[in-house]
CSV table of C-alpha atoms in Angstrom, one decimal:
chain,number,residue,atom,x,y,z
A,1,MET,CA,-48.4,-50.8,-20.5
A,2,THR,CA,-47.6,-48.4,-17.7
A,3,SER,CA,-45.4,-45.5,-18.5
A,4,ARG,CA,-43.0,-44.4,-15.9
A,5,ARG,CA,-42.1,-40.8,-15.6
A,6,ARG,CA,-38.4,-40.2,-15.4
A,7,THR,CA,-37.1,-37.5,-13.3
A,8,PRO,CA,-34.6,-35.3,-15.1
A,9,THR,CA,-31.2,-36.0,-13.6
A,10,THR,CA,-29.2,-34.2,-16.3
A,11,PRO,CA,-29.2,-30.8,-14.4
A,12,ILE,CA,-27.9,-32.5,-11.3
A,13,LEU,CA,-25.1,-34.2,-13.2
A,14,LEU,CA,-24.2,-31.0,-15.0
A,15,ALA,CA,-24.0,-29.2,-11.6
A,16,GLY,CA,-21.1,-31.5,-10.5
A,17,TRP,CA,-19.2,-30.9,-13.7
A,18,LEU,CA,-19.8,-27.1,-13.5
A,19,PHE,CA,-18.5,-27.1,-9.9
A,20,ALA,CA,-15.3,-29.0,-11.0
A,21,ASP,CA,-14.7,-26.7,-13.9
A,22,LEU,CA,-15.1,-23.6,-11.7
A,23,LEU,CA,-12.7,-25.1,-9.2
A,24,LEU,CA,-10.2,-25.8,-11.9
A,25,GLY,CA,-10.5,-22.3,-13.3
A,26,LEU,CA,-10.0,-20.7,-9.9
A,27,THR,CA,-6.9,-22.8,-9.3
A,28,ILE,CA,-5.4,-21.6,-12.6
A,29,ILE,CA,-6.2,-18.0,-11.7
A,30,MET,CA,-4.6,-18.4,-8.3
A,31,LEU,CA,-1.5,-20.0,-9.7
A,32,GLY,CA,-1.2,-17.2,-12.3
A,33,ALA,CA,-1.7,-14.4,-9.8
A,34,GLN,CA,1.3,-15.5,-7.6
A,35,ALA,CA,4.4,-13.5,-7.8
A,36,PRO,CA,7.5,-15.3,-9.1
A,37,PRO,CA,10.1,-16.2,-6.4
A,38,PRO,CA,12.8,-13.6,-5.9
A,39,LEU,CA,16.1,-14.2,-7.6
A,40,PRO,CA,19.0,-15.0,-5.3
A,41,ALA,CA,21.5,-12.2,-5.0
A,42,ARG,CA,24.9,-12.9,-6.4
A,43,SER,CA,28.0,-11.4,-4.9
A,44,THR,CA,30.1,-9.1,-7.1
A,45,ALA,CA,32.9,-11.8,-7.1
A,46,GLU,CA,30.5,-14.4,-8.5
A,47,ALA,CA,29.2,-11.9,-11.1
A,48,SER,CA,32.7,-10.9,-12.3
A,49,THR,CA,34.0,-14.5,-12.6
A,50,ALA,CA,30.9,-15.9,-14.3
A,51,THR,CA,31.3,-16.5,-18.0
A,52,PRO,CA,28.3,-15.8,-20.1
A,53,ARG,CA,27.0,-18.5,-22.3
A,54,PRO,CA,27.2,-18.0,-26.0
A,55,GLY,CA,24.1,-16.3,-27.3
A,56,SER,CA,22.8,-15.4,-23.8
A,57,SER,CA,22.0,-11.9,-22.8
A,58,PRO,CA,23.5,-10.2,-19.8
A,59,THR,CA,21.5,-10.5,-16.6
A,60,PRO,CA,20.5,-7.2,-14.8
A,61,SER,CA,21.6,-6.7,-11.3
A,62,PRO,CA,19.1,-7.6,-8.5
A,63,CYS,CA,18.9,-4.0,-7.6
A,64,ALA,CA,17.6,-3.0,-11.0
A,65,THR,CA,14.9,-5.7,-11.1
A,66,ARG,CA,13.6,-5.7,-7.5
A,67,ILE,CA,10.6,-3.4,-6.8
A,68,GLY,CA,10.4,-1.8,-3.4
A,69,GLY,CA,7.3,-2.0,-1.3
A,70,VAL,CA,5.7,-0.1,1.5
A,71,ARG,CA,7.2,-0.5,5.0
A,72,ALA,CA,4.9,-2.5,7.3
A,73,GLU,CA,5.5,-0.3,10.3
A,74,PRO,CA,4.2,3.2,10.1
A,75,THR,CA,5.8,6.4,11.5
A,76,LYS,CA,3.2,7.9,13.8
A,77,ILE,CA,3.0,11.7,14.1
A,78,SER,CA,0.5,13.8,16.1
A,79,PHE,CA,0.0,17.5,16.2
A,80,ARG,CA,-2.7,20.2,16.5
A,81,VAL,CA,-3.8,22.7,13.9
A,82,THR,CA,-6.5,25.4,13.8
A,83,PRO,CA,-9.5,23.9,12.0
A,84,GLY,CA,-10.9,27.3,10.8
A,85,ALA,CA,-7.6,28.5,9.3
A,86,GLY,CA,-7.4,29.2,5.5
A,87,ASP,CA,-5.6,26.9,3.2
A,88,SER,CA,-2.3,28.9,3.1
A,89,ALA,CA,-2.3,29.3,6.9
A,90,LEU,CA,-3.0,25.6,7.4
A,91,THR,CA,-0.2,24.7,5.0
A,92,ALA,CA,2.2,26.9,7.1
A,93,GLN,CA,1.0,25.2,10.3
A,94,VAL,CA,1.5,21.7,8.9
A,95,ARG,CA,5.0,22.7,7.6
A,96,LYS,CA,5.9,24.1,11.0
A,97,LYS,CA,4.6,21.1,12.9
A,98,LEU,CA,6.4,18.6,10.7
A,99,LEU,CA,9.7,20.4,11.0
A,100,ARG,CA,9.9,18.8,14.5
A,101,HIS,CA,9.9,15.4,12.8
A,102,ARG,CA,12.4,16.1,10.0
A,103,LYS,CA,14.8,13.4,11.2
A,104,HIS,CA,12.0,10.8,10.4
A,105,LEU,CA,11.1,12.4,7.1
A,106,ALA,CA,14.4,13.5,5.5
A,107,GLY,CA,15.3,11.7,2.3
A,108,ARG,CA,12.2,9.4,2.4
A,109,HIS,CA,9.1,9.0,0.2
A,110,ALA,CA,5.7,8.3,1.7
A,111,GLY,CA,3.7,5.5,0.0
A,112,MET,CA,0.6,5.7,2.1
A,113,VAL,CA,-0.7,8.2,4.7
A,114,LEU,CA,-3.6,7.6,7.0
A,115,THR,CA,-4.8,10.9,8.6
A,116,PHE,CA,-7.2,11.1,11.5
A,117,GLY,CA,-8.7,14.5,12.0
A,118,ALA,CA,-10.9,15.8,14.9
A,119,ASP,CA,-13.2,18.7,14.3
A,120,GLY,CA,-16.6,18.2,16.0
A,121,GLY,CA,-18.5,15.4,14.3
A,122,ALA,CA,-17.4,12.7,11.8
A,123,GLY,CA,-17.8,14.9,8.7
A,124,GLY,CA,-15.8,17.7,10.2
A,125,GLY,CA,-12.9,15.4,11.1
A,126,VAL,CA,-12.8,13.9,7.6
A,127,ARG,CA,-12.8,17.3,6.0
A,128,LEU,CA,-10.0,18.5,8.3
A,129,ALA,CA,-7.9,15.3,7.5
A,130,THR,CA,-8.5,16.0,3.8
A,131,ARG,CA,-7.3,19.6,4.1
A,132,VAL,CA,-4.2,18.5,6.1
A,133,ASN,CA,-3.3,15.9,3.4
A,134,THR,CA,-3.6,18.6,0.7
A,135,ALA,CA,-1.4,20.8,2.8
A,136,LEU,CA,1.1,18.0,3.2
A,137,SER,CA,1.6,17.6,-0.5
A,138,LYS,CA,2.1,21.4,-0.8
A,139,ALA,CA,4.4,21.8,2.2
A,140,TYR,CA,6.6,18.7,1.4
A,141,PRO,CA,6.0,17.7,-2.2
A,142,ASN,CA,9.1,15.5,-2.5
A,143,ILE,CA,7.9,13.4,0.4
A,144,PHE,CA,4.1,13.3,0.1
A,145,ARG,CA,3.2,14.2,-3.6
A,146,THR,CA,2.7,10.7,-4.8
A,147,ALA,CA,1.5,9.2,-1.5
A,148,ALA,CA,-1.9,7.5,-1.4
A,149,THR,CA,-3.9,9.1,1.4
A,150,ARG,CA,-7.0,8.1,3.4
A,151,ASN,CA,-8.9,10.5,5.6
A,152,PHE,CA,-10.6,9.5,8.8
A,153,HIS,CA,-12.2,11.1,11.8
A,154,ASP,CA,-11.3,10.8,15.4
A,155,LEU,CA,-14.3,11.4,17.7
A,156,ALA,CA,-12.3,11.0,20.9
A,157,ALA,CA,-9.7,13.6,20.2
A,158,PRO,CA,-10.1,17.4,20.9
A,159,SER,CA,-10.9,19.7,17.9
A,160,GLY,CA,-7.9,20.4,15.7
A,161,SER,CA,-6.0,17.2,16.6
A,162,ILE,CA,-4.3,15.4,13.8
A,163,SER,CA,-2.9,11.9,14.1
A,164,MET,CA,-1.0,10.5,11.1
A,165,GLU,CA,0.3,7.1,10.2
A,166,ILE,CA,2.9,7.4,7.4
A,167,TYR,CA,4.0,4.3,5.6
A,168,PHE,CA,7.3,5.0,3.8
A,169,VAL,CA,8.4,3.3,0.6
A,170,THR,CA,11.4,1.0,0.8
A,171,ASP,CA,13.9,1.0,-2.0
A,172,GLY,CA,14.0,-2.8,-2.3
A,173,CYS,CA,17.6,-2.8,-3.6
A,174,SER,CA,19.1,-5.3,-1.2
A,175,PRO,CA,17.2,-8.4,-0.1
A,176,THR,CA,19.0,-8.4,3.3
A,177,SER,CA,19.0,-4.7,4.1
A,178,LYS,CA,16.7,-3.2,6.7
A,179,ASN,CA,15.4,-0.2,4.8
């Protein structure tokens, strides 16, 4: 009697099931990670005439439940500072330079600030951008204190040049407003 050797096919069959299970798991994760659709805004006339169902709780207004985001278009500001200035002098320079842009800054809150600094090589530009972002939060704490900042270098600009892209937070109160 001749014995035939069987090749183990079990790992190959299990690989197919493993792939199917992973695909199912990723699908469930993707569905769970999606944000719920926004609630349609009701007018005040509809809200005042609507009669609540017995045992139901009142519904909060859309303004109270919507969370604002960061505006997609940045406000771009460029100016020059003295790279070798001390911290207090640099803060004073930043305060003075941003006074020119007060109409763009008044009553707003920055969500994210990208700062490009130029001071010789790449390391010097990043250090200058870091110092300017620190000076921003000291000079205008109501606008920049909670902003996320990223510091970059700009090798093409002359020393002391600062270019900023400021992304402001929207209030998200009205779905149709252009905040």
